């Protein structure tokens, strides 16, 4: 009998009480662990999360920024596979099966793409689209990759590769950092189509120009930096299983 890998989903959230019911409703019931990283919310984010999923693991963020929140969430995960999604309703948890499927069939790191066939976005402004295209092209030129979407926060990976990613940034540039370090470490990266929706409630903390500059600095820093750690060998054979429908 095939052994299914366990799956943790990390949800960084700050003042997302209104959005969590929509987000959690899309998460498949077969997920083993939900890790909510609370960025010191002043609304009922934590209470709502516990009401929706009584077994949710809550981590209180000590620092600031999305990168810092994800690092804290990843460290708290106990599953074989880690998936990161957003708490604003822009990412659809029902797509997680595609990420897990790609991992159990051989990928080390799976990144969602709004530009892959079947993907899309309801929220990409001209500035964000142009900046993403330029930055994606730059990374592809430097590393010989064929990424179609660099700056997108829907990713999944085997937990054993967390050390290779070695997150050490605070902001929205974390997605770019992960994508670059995955290829530097020699991980098998696979893209799956994903459809980004508009934030349901509240306002985004993303600022296209400011965060675009942070992403560019991250690319330059990684280009000038040292090689990433070698990819660790799996301790057991890669499991393969049908996770079922959400």
XYZ file of N, CA and C in Angstrom:
738
model
N 0.850 -1.201 0.000
C 0.000 0.000 0.000
C 0.878 1.241 0.000
N 0.566 2.173 -0.883
C 1.337 3.414 -0.952
C 1.135 4.224 0.312
N 2.190 4.892 0.751
C 2.128 5.719 1.950
C 2.043 7.183 1.535
N 0.996 7.859 1.960
C 0.806 9.254 1.588
C 1.673 10.146 2.459
N 2.313 11.158 1.881
C 3.074 12.102 2.694
C 2.127 12.987 3.489
N 2.583 13.451 4.631
C 1.796 14.394 5.415
C 2.025 15.807 4.875
N 1.037 16.673 5.050
C 1.066 18.008 4.451
C 0.730 19.076 5.494
N 1.604 20.079 5.601
C 1.354 21.254 6.438
C 1.108 22.462 5.534
N 0.171 23.304 5.918
C -0.100 24.538 5.187
C 0.189 25.714 6.118
N 1.057 26.612 5.667
C 1.431 27.784 6.453
C 0.676 29.001 5.940
N -0.005 29.694 6.857
C -0.819 30.859 6.500
C -0.354 32.054 7.323
N 0.489 32.930 6.768
C 0.856 34.152 7.498
C -0.308 35.141 7.470
N -0.656 35.697 8.615
C -1.851 36.550 8.673
C -1.675 37.681 9.667
N -2.097 38.858 9.277
C -2.151 40.004 10.189
C -3.437 40.759 9.911
N -4.337 40.720 10.870
C -5.639 41.378 10.750
C -6.427 40.853 9.550
N -6.571 39.536 9.481
C -7.276 38.897 8.367
C -8.507 38.135 8.850
N -9.103 38.556 9.962
C -10.249 37.843 10.528
C -11.396 37.712 9.530
N -11.644 38.745 8.738
C -12.746 38.700 7.778
C -12.474 37.753 6.621
N -11.186 37.554 6.299
C -10.840 36.737 5.137
C -10.652 35.255 5.456
N -10.303 34.939 6.695
C -9.991 33.546 7.038
C -11.132 32.564 6.766
N -12.404 32.921 6.996
C -13.461 31.953 6.669
C -13.442 31.554 5.194
N -13.158 32.491 4.309
C -13.091 32.187 2.879
C -11.871 31.323 2.574
N -10.726 31.655 3.201
C -9.487 30.928 2.956
C -9.584 29.501 3.465
N -10.007 29.346 4.704
C -10.055 28.012 5.315
C -11.084 27.116 4.626
N -12.137 27.716 4.067
C -13.158 26.918 3.377
C -12.597 26.230 2.139
N -11.506 26.765 1.577
C -10.922 26.163 0.377
C -9.874 25.100 0.702
N -9.467 24.993 1.962
C -8.411 24.047 2.320
C -8.965 22.623 2.373
N -8.328 21.681 1.689
C -8.805 20.291 1.696
C -8.800 19.696 3.102
N -9.766 18.839 3.362
C -9.872 18.226 4.686
C -8.728 17.258 4.970
N -8.051 16.757 3.919
C -6.989 15.784 4.144
C -5.664 16.421 4.576
N -5.614 17.732 4.631
C -4.404 18.393 5.127
C -4.174 17.993 6.590
N -2.931 17.686 6.913
C -2.614 17.194 8.254
C -2.432 18.312 9.280
N -1.973 19.490 8.826
C -1.618 20.538 9.784
C -1.766 21.910 9.141
N -2.434 22.806 9.853
C -2.512 24.205 9.428
C -1.752 25.031 10.453
N -0.767 25.788 9.977
C 0.031 26.647 10.855
C -0.298 28.100 10.526
N -0.981 28.765 11.425
C -1.295 30.181 11.251
C -0.222 31.000 11.958
N 0.450 31.856 11.219
C 1.454 32.742 11.817
C 0.809 34.105 11.996
N 0.544 34.461 13.226
C -0.148 35.717 13.516
C 0.846 36.850 13.699
N 0.715 37.876 12.870
C 1.602 39.032 12.943
C 1.130 40.062 13.948
N 0.786 39.596 15.160
C 0.303 40.474 16.237
C -0.938 41.253 15.809
N -1.918 40.522 15.341
C -3.163 41.126 14.870
C -3.902 41.835 16.000
N -4.615 42.892 15.642
C -5.427 43.609 16.625
C -6.904 43.300 16.435
N -7.221 42.419 15.462
C -8.603 41.988 15.299
C -8.737 40.556 15.828
N -9.741 39.831 15.399
C -10.007 38.490 15.919
C -9.403 37.388 15.048
N -8.283 37.665 14.394
C -7.678 36.681 13.491
C -7.474 35.330 14.168
N -6.851 35.313 15.333
C -6.551 34.054 16.017
C -7.833 33.358 16.466
N -8.751 34.105 17.034
C -10.006 33.515 17.512
C -10.806 32.909 16.373
N -10.842 33.594 15.250
C -11.571 33.085 14.082
C -10.913 31.812 13.562
N -9.586 31.811 13.499
C -8.863 30.626 13.026
C -9.159 29.420 13.915
N -9.164 29.618 15.232
C -9.416 28.512 16.160
C -10.866 28.047 16.081
N -11.766 28.969 15.799
C -13.171 28.564 15.654
C -13.368 27.733 14.392
N -12.698 28.138 13.308
C -12.840 27.433 12.043
C -12.162 26.070 12.056
N -10.966 26.024 12.618
C -10.199 24.775 12.718
C -9.631 24.676 14.139
N -10.337 24.014 15.044
C -9.898 23.942 16.444
C -8.487 23.386 16.621
N -8.022 22.597 15.677
C -6.680 22.011 15.796
C -5.603 22.841 15.115
N -5.927 24.071 14.717
C -4.936 24.923 14.056
C -3.772 25.203 15.011
N -2.563 25.214 14.481
C -1.389 25.549 15.282
C -1.108 27.038 15.084
N -1.125 27.816 16.144
C -0.913 29.265 16.058
C 0.502 29.606 16.514
N 1.210 30.325 15.660
C 2.547 30.811 15.973
C 2.494 32.330 15.997
N 2.937 32.942 17.072
C 2.960 34.402 17.159
C 4.283 34.914 16.594
N 4.186 35.751 15.583
C 5.387 36.276 14.929
C 6.131 37.231 15.852
N 7.426 37.036 15.965
C 8.236 37.898 16.820
C 8.788 39.093 16.056
N 9.066 38.907 14.760
C 9.585 39.993 13.947
C 8.489 40.625 13.113
N 8.860 41.161 11.959
C 7.903 41.805 11.066
C 8.167 41.360 9.636
N 7.109 41.416 8.811
C 7.255 41.129 7.399
C 6.883 39.698 7.036
N 6.550 39.506 5.755
C 6.106 38.201 5.284
C 7.216 37.160 5.340
N 8.434 37.566 4.982
C 9.544 36.619 5.020
C 9.790 36.094 6.421
N 9.752 36.986 7.386
C 9.942 36.597 8.780
C 8.812 35.676 9.247
N 7.580 35.981 8.822
C 6.427 35.166 9.213
C 6.536 33.760 8.639
N 6.931 33.660 7.376
C 7.038 32.347 6.754
C 8.129 31.516 7.412
N 9.256 32.137 7.737
C 10.343 31.411 8.398
C 9.864 30.828 9.719
N 9.086 31.611 10.472
C 8.557 31.138 11.746
C 7.567 30.002 11.537
N 6.734 30.130 10.522
C 5.749 29.089 10.230
C 6.389 27.800 9.761
N 7.372 27.917 8.865
C 8.054 26.721 8.367
C 8.726 25.961 9.507
N 9.339 26.697 10.430
C 10.042 26.068 11.551
C 9.084 25.288 12.452
N 7.808 25.670 12.451
C 6.827 25.012 13.322
C 6.168 23.803 12.662
N 6.391 23.599 11.372
C 5.739 22.508 10.646
C 6.335 21.148 11.026
N 5.487 20.144 11.016
C 5.929 18.788 11.357
C 5.671 17.786 10.233
N 5.179 18.247 9.070
C 4.813 17.336 7.985
C 5.941 17.136 6.979
N 5.730 16.198 6.063
C 6.700 15.913 5.007
C 6.725 17.021 3.959
N 5.555 17.597 3.693
C 5.410 18.631 2.669
C 4.911 19.916 3.312
N 5.460 21.043 2.880
C 5.042 22.358 3.371
C 4.484 23.165 2.209
N 3.298 23.720 2.407
C 2.656 24.583 1.403
C 2.448 25.953 2.020
N 2.731 27.006 1.263
C 2.506 28.368 1.750
C 1.421 29.037 0.911
N 0.414 29.611 1.589
C -0.636 30.346 0.897
C -0.867 31.659 1.621
N -1.636 32.542 0.996
C -1.919 33.844 1.582
C -3.238 33.823 2.346
N -3.384 34.754 3.280
C -4.570 34.803 4.135
C -5.605 35.807 3.656
N -5.369 36.423 2.505
C -6.285 37.475 2.042
C -7.338 36.967 1.061
N -7.322 35.669 0.774
C -8.300 35.108 -0.154
C -7.849 35.102 -1.599
N -6.636 35.547 -1.875
C -6.155 35.620 -3.260
C -5.685 34.277 -3.791
N -5.312 33.346 -2.888
C -4.872 32.018 -3.316
C -5.916 30.983 -2.921
N -6.130 30.025 -3.794
C -7.201 29.041 -3.630
C -6.624 27.731 -3.094
N -7.033 27.350 -1.883
C -6.540 26.127 -1.274
C -6.892 24.872 -2.048
N -7.902 24.938 -2.900
C -8.279 23.764 -3.686
C -7.225 23.414 -4.728
N -6.299 24.334 -4.977
C -5.208 24.051 -5.910
C -4.073 23.263 -5.258
N -4.115 23.082 -3.951
C -3.018 22.411 -3.245
C -2.763 21.011 -3.797
N -3.808 20.328 -4.244
C -3.643 18.973 -4.782
C -2.671 18.964 -5.961
N -2.652 20.046 -6.759
C -1.729 20.108 -7.889
C -0.278 20.199 -7.407
N -0.059 20.977 -6.356
C 1.284 21.138 -5.813
C 1.780 19.819 -5.215
N 0.927 19.191 -4.433
C 1.300 17.920 -3.804
C 1.534 16.849 -4.868
N 0.675 16.834 -5.881
C 0.834 15.859 -6.950
C 2.167 15.985 -7.656
N 2.605 17.236 -7.904
C 3.890 17.451 -8.562
C 5.045 17.017 -7.672
N 4.908 17.201 -6.374
C 5.964 16.805 -5.441
C 6.098 15.290 -5.345
N 4.986 14.589 -5.242
C 5.055 13.135 -5.079
C 5.456 12.435 -6.374
N 5.425 13.143 -7.481
C 5.858 12.544 -8.750
C 7.258 12.994 -9.149
N 8.001 13.591 -8.214
C 9.412 13.818 -8.482
C 9.970 15.201 -8.246
N 9.128 16.218 -8.103
C 9.634 17.570 -7.894
C 10.115 17.750 -6.455
N 11.079 18.656 -6.277
C 11.549 19.026 -4.941
C 10.860 20.294 -4.453
N 10.585 21.195 -5.401
C 10.019 22.512 -5.082
C 9.017 22.829 -6.188
N 7.808 23.206 -5.804
C 6.757 23.504 -6.777
C 6.291 24.932 -6.580
N 6.295 25.696 -7.664
C 5.889 27.096 -7.590
C 4.655 27.339 -8.446
N 3.710 28.051 -7.890
C 2.538 28.424 -8.658
C 2.889 29.495 -9.676
N 2.210 29.457 -10.808
C 2.440 30.456 -11.851
C 1.116 30.970 -12.395
N 0.994 32.286 -12.412
C -0.192 32.917 -12.983
C -0.106 32.986 -14.496
N 1.071 32.673 -15.042
C 1.289 32.768 -16.481
C 1.351 31.405 -17.171
N 1.366 30.329 -16.399
C 1.320 28.995 -16.995
C -0.079 28.758 -17.561
N -0.175 27.864 -18.543
C -1.464 27.559 -19.154
C -2.447 27.091 -18.087
N -3.574 27.765 -17.982
C -4.561 27.451 -16.962
C -4.511 28.375 -15.772
N -3.450 29.185 -15.671
C -3.316 30.145 -14.584
C -3.884 31.501 -14.979
N -3.784 32.454 -14.072
C -4.286 33.791 -14.377
C -4.310 34.654 -13.129
N -4.759 35.886 -13.271
C -4.845 36.801 -12.138
C -5.949 37.816 -12.353
N -6.658 38.110 -11.283
C -7.668 39.169 -11.288
C -7.116 40.444 -10.657
N -5.839 40.414 -10.254
C -5.321 41.479 -9.397
C -4.008 42.088 -9.868
N -3.507 41.712 -11.033
C -2.228 42.231 -11.495
C -2.396 43.594 -12.163
N -1.845 44.631 -11.543
C -1.831 45.948 -12.155
C -0.736 45.997 -13.218
N -0.735 47.048 -14.020
C 0.295 47.181 -15.059
C 1.688 47.221 -14.449
N 1.849 47.990 -13.366
C 3.168 48.111 -12.741
C 3.659 46.773 -12.190
N 2.768 46.024 -11.542
C 3.158 44.730 -10.996
C 3.484 43.743 -12.108
N 2.679 43.765 -13.163
C 2.907 42.848 -14.280
C 4.230 43.155 -14.977
N 4.500 44.439 -15.220
C 5.740 44.842 -15.898
C 6.958 44.514 -15.030
N 6.868 44.862 -13.740
C 7.993 44.600 -12.841
C 8.289 43.117 -12.727
N 7.245 42.311 -12.604
C 7.423 40.868 -12.504
C 8.077 40.305 -13.763
N 7.671 40.811 -14.921
C 8.228 40.332 -16.179
C 9.714 40.644 -16.269
N 10.090 41.859 -15.884
C 11.496 42.260 -15.944
C 12.338 41.447 -14.969
N 11.860 41.324 -13.740
C 12.611 40.607 -12.710
C 12.698 39.112 -13.023
N 11.620 38.550 -13.557
C 11.640 37.141 -13.951
C 12.657 36.912 -15.061
N 12.671 37.813 -16.037
C 13.632 37.691 -17.127
C 15.063 37.789 -16.636
N 15.296 38.651 -15.658
C 16.651 38.812 -15.121
C 17.121 37.531 -14.437
N 16.258 36.932 -13.614
C 16.619 35.683 -12.930
C 16.836 34.558 -13.941
N 15.986 34.489 -14.953
C 16.162 33.459 -15.982
C 17.489 33.625 -16.722
N 17.880 34.873 -16.944
C 19.137 35.149 -17.639
C 20.330 34.738 -16.778
N 20.286 35.050 -15.499
C 21.408 34.774 -14.606
C 21.561 33.281 -14.329
N 20.432 32.605 -14.085
C 20.496 31.225 -13.608
C 20.122 30.181 -14.662
N 19.774 30.637 -15.865
C 19.424 29.688 -16.911
C 18.116 28.971 -16.650
N 17.253 29.580 -15.849
C 15.950 28.986 -15.540
C 14.930 29.396 -16.596
N 13.762 28.823 -16.501
C 12.673 29.174 -17.428
C 11.417 29.508 -16.638
N 11.612 30.222 -15.524
C 10.475 30.627 -14.707
C 9.543 31.534 -15.516
N 8.244 31.369 -15.310
C 7.292 32.255 -15.958
C 6.718 33.281 -14.987
N 6.907 33.061 -13.683
C 6.300 33.939 -12.685
C 7.174 33.929 -11.426
N 7.984 34.949 -11.261
C 8.938 34.979 -10.151
C 8.308 35.417 -8.838
N 7.480 36.442 -8.885
C 6.995 37.094 -7.660
C 5.577 36.656 -7.323
N 5.428 35.394 -6.925
C 4.120 34.878 -6.562
C 4.275 34.012 -5.319
N 3.350 34.157 -4.386
C 3.522 33.569 -3.066
C 2.862 32.235 -2.823
N 2.567 31.487 -3.875
C 1.955 30.168 -3.711
C 2.992 29.121 -4.087
N 3.615 28.493 -3.102
C 4.680 27.530 -3.344
C 4.548 26.350 -2.391
N 5.205 25.237 -2.747
C 5.224 24.055 -1.887
C 6.550 23.338 -2.081
N 6.986 22.628 -1.040
C 8.266 21.928 -1.134
C 8.332 20.834 -0.079
N 9.249 19.895 -0.297
C 9.504 18.880 0.714
C 10.217 19.538 1.902
N 9.760 19.235 3.101
C 10.314 19.868 4.299
C 11.807 19.599 4.451
N 12.298 18.509 3.906
C 13.721 18.183 4.040
C 14.620 19.192 3.319
N 14.033 20.021 2.461
C 14.822 21.016 1.732
C 14.788 22.394 2.385
N 14.206 22.497 3.566
C 14.078 23.799 4.230
C 15.444 24.432 4.492
N 16.434 23.630 4.865
C 17.768 24.174 5.127
C 18.391 24.765 3.869
N 18.100 24.178 2.721
C 18.652 24.688 1.461
C 18.064 26.061 1.121
N 16.807 26.287 1.503
C 16.172 27.584 1.234
C 16.675 28.645 2.213
N 16.893 28.271 3.475
C 17.565 29.121 4.453
C 17.062 30.560 4.421
N 15.792 30.754 4.722
C 15.188 32.083 4.605
C 15.815 33.075 5.590
N 16.291 34.188 5.056
C 16.911 35.215 5.895
C 16.525 36.617 5.417
N 15.268 36.758 4.995
C 14.769 38.079 4.592
C 13.437 38.322 5.279
N 13.007 39.572 5.320
C 11.814 39.936 6.074
C 10.570 40.156 5.226
N 10.733 40.700 4.022
C 9.591 41.204 3.275
C 9.046 40.304 2.188
N 8.338 40.933 1.227
C 7.704 40.215 0.135
C 8.713 39.621 -0.846
N 9.985 40.006 -0.729
C 11.011 39.429 -1.591
C 11.272 37.968 -1.268
N 10.615 37.442 -0.243
C 10.845 36.072 0.182
C 10.546 35.065 -0.932
N 9.496 35.329 -1.746
C 9.178 34.395 -2.833
C 10.322 34.304 -3.826
N 10.889 35.453 -4.178
C 12.020 35.474 -5.106
C 13.221 34.752 -4.511
N 13.484 35.009 -3.244
C 14.606 34.356 -2.577
C 14.456 32.838 -2.614
N 13.271 32.348 -2.343
C 13.036 30.908 -2.359
C 13.260 30.320 -3.744
N 12.767 31.005 -4.764
C 12.918 30.519 -6.134
C 14.382 30.471 -6.553
N 15.140 31.482 -6.161
C 16.557 31.527 -6.519
C 17.340 30.464 -5.755
N 17.103 30.346 -4.476
C 17.874 29.382 -3.686
C 17.515 27.944 -4.034
N 16.292 27.735 -4.490
C 15.918 26.391 -4.926
C 16.765 25.966 -6.122
N 16.930 26.856 -7.083
C 17.727 26.496 -8.263
C 19.211 26.462 -7.940
N 19.682 27.342 -7.060
C 21.093 27.325 -6.662
C 21.457 26.031 -5.937
N 20.482 25.473 -5.217
C 20.718 24.240 -4.470
C 20.554 22.995 -5.335
N 20.166 23.196 -6.589
C 20.008 22.051 -7.480
C 18.699 21.309 -7.304
N 17.708 21.951 -6.694
C 16.413 21.299 -6.513
C 15.678 21.186 -7.851
N 14.871 20.145 -7.972
C 14.026 19.973 -9.157
C 12.790 20.837 -8.973
N 12.719 21.906 -9.762
C 11.637 22.880 -9.627
C 10.594 22.658 -10.727
N 9.347 22.682 -10.323
C 8.249 22.472 -11.277
C 7.209 23.577 -11.068
N 6.686 24.123 -12.153
C 5.624 25.125 -12.067
C 4.266 24.474 -12.308
N 3.262 24.944 -11.566
C 1.878 24.526 -11.804
C 1.030 25.782 -11.982
N -0.003 25.717 -12.812
C -0.852 26.904 -13.011
C -1.635 27.257 -11.762
N -1.777 28.544 -11.509
C -2.538 29.018 -10.357
C -3.274 30.290 -10.738
N -4.471 30.450 -10.214
C -5.251 31.659 -10.506
C -5.321 32.528 -9.255
N -4.776 33.729 -9.385
C -4.778 34.693 -8.284
C -6.060 35.517 -8.318
N -6.713 35.592 -7.180
C -7.925 36.404 -7.068
C -7.633 37.687 -6.305
N -8.547 38.607 -6.350
C -8.369 39.860 -5.622
C -8.548 39.608 -4.121
N -7.854 40.401 -3.337
C -8.062 40.363 -1.882
C -9.547 40.572 -1.613
N -10.099 39.817 -0.671
C -11.539 39.891 -0.402
C -11.874 41.103 0.457
N -11.199 41.238 1.608
C -11.427 42.371 2.512
C -10.090 43.007 2.866
N -10.125 44.300 3.176
C -8.926 44.987 3.628
C -8.029 45.445 2.486
N -6.901 46.021 2.868
C -5.958 46.554 1.895
C -4.629 45.812 1.986
N -4.002 45.628 0.838
C -2.731 44.917 0.783
C -1.600 45.782 1.325
N -0.595 45.110 1.916
C 0.609 45.805 2.368
C 1.678 45.857 1.289
N 1.376 45.298 0.112
C 2.334 45.271 -0.982
C 2.399 46.628 -1.672
N 3.634 47.112 -1.900
C 3.852 48.350 -2.648
C 4.774 48.021 -3.814
N 4.241 48.159 -5.038
C 4.933 47.653 -6.220
C 6.357 48.177 -6.356
N 6.552 49.487 -6.245
C 7.876 50.065 -6.463
C 8.824 49.701 -5.319
N 8.398 49.951 -4.087
C 9.250 49.663 -2.931
C 9.635 48.192 -2.875
N 8.647 47.317 -3.023
C 8.935 45.889 -2.919
C 9.665 45.375 -4.158
N 9.437 46.031 -5.308
C 10.189 45.664 -6.500
C 11.670 45.934 -6.324
N 11.998 47.035 -5.678
C 13.400 47.368 -5.406
C 14.009 46.351 -4.453
N 13.254 45.930 -3.457
C 13.735 44.907 -2.523
C 14.011 43.593 -3.248
N 13.140 43.236 -4.193
C 13.338 42.014 -4.970
C 14.611 42.127 -5.804
N 14.806 43.280 -6.446
C 16.005 43.481 -7.265
C 17.264 43.367 -6.417
N 17.261 43.958 -5.251
C 18.416 43.870 -4.353
C 18.677 42.422 -3.953
N 17.603 41.664 -3.740
C 17.750 40.253 -3.378
C 18.398 39.467 -4.512
N 17.970 39.743 -5.745
C 18.544 39.059 -6.909
C 20.038 39.349 -7.012
N 20.407 40.610 -6.852
C 21.817 40.997 -6.951
C 22.631 40.378 -5.821
N 22.075 40.402 -4.619
C 22.779 39.828 -3.477
C 23.030 38.340 -3.672
N 22.027 37.624 -4.147
C 22.177 36.181 -4.350
C 23.156 35.881 -5.486
N 23.164 36.720 -6.511
C 24.070 36.546 -7.649
C 25.524 36.701 -7.201
N 25.753 37.621 -6.279
C 27.108 37.882 -5.788
C 27.494 36.984 -4.619
N 26.512 36.293 -4.059
C 26.770 35.516 -2.849
C 27.350 34.150 -3.110
N 27.420 33.358 -2.040
C 27.978 32.017 -2.112
C 26.934 31.018 -2.583
N 27.375 29.870 -3.121
C 26.434 28.831 -3.539
C 25.606 28.335 -2.365
N 24.414 27.878 -2.657
C 23.542 27.340 -1.607
C 24.025 25.962 -1.189
N 23.579 25.485 -0.004
C 23.966 24.147 0.450
C 23.529 23.068 -0.532
N 24.225 21.953 -0.544
C 23.880 20.849 -1.425
C 22.542 20.253 -1.044
N 21.875 19.647 -2.021
C 20.574 19.042 -1.774
C 20.746 17.772 -0.950
N 20.055 17.628 0.183
C 20.169 16.406 0.985
C 19.481 15.234 0.307
N 20.007 14.044 0.477
C 19.387 12.854 -0.071
C 18.182 12.473 0.782
N 17.089 12.007 0.152
C 15.932 11.556 0.928
C 16.312 10.381 1.818
N 15.753 10.361 3.014
C 16.044 9.267 3.950
C 15.239 8.026 3.611
N 14.128 8.226 2.886
C 13.307 7.110 2.436
C 12.899 7.361 1.008
N 12.349 6.362 0.370
C 11.896 6.524 -1.009
C 10.782 7.550 -1.059
N 10.723 8.294 -2.142
C 9.687 9.310 -2.301
C 8.324 8.663 -2.316
N 7.421 9.027 -1.415
C 6.105 8.403 -1.374
C 5.245 8.854 -2.522
N 4.349 7.976 -2.934
C 3.411 8.325 -3.994
C 2.035 7.860 -3.564
N 1.063 8.773 -3.668
C -0.290 8.385 -3.237
C -1.295 9.299 -3.859
N -2.528 8.805 -3.952
C -3.632 9.611 -4.427
C -4.246 10.299 -3.236
N -4.111 11.646 -3.179
C -4.601 12.377 -2.022
C -6.121 12.566 -2.057
N -6.752 12.310 -3.201
C -8.202 12.479 -3.266
C -8.591 13.912 -3.557
N -9.857 14.158 -3.683
C -10.347 15.492 -4.013
C -10.491 16.326 -2.773
N -10.411 17.650 -2.981
C -10.576 18.569 -1.852
C -11.991 18.517 -1.337
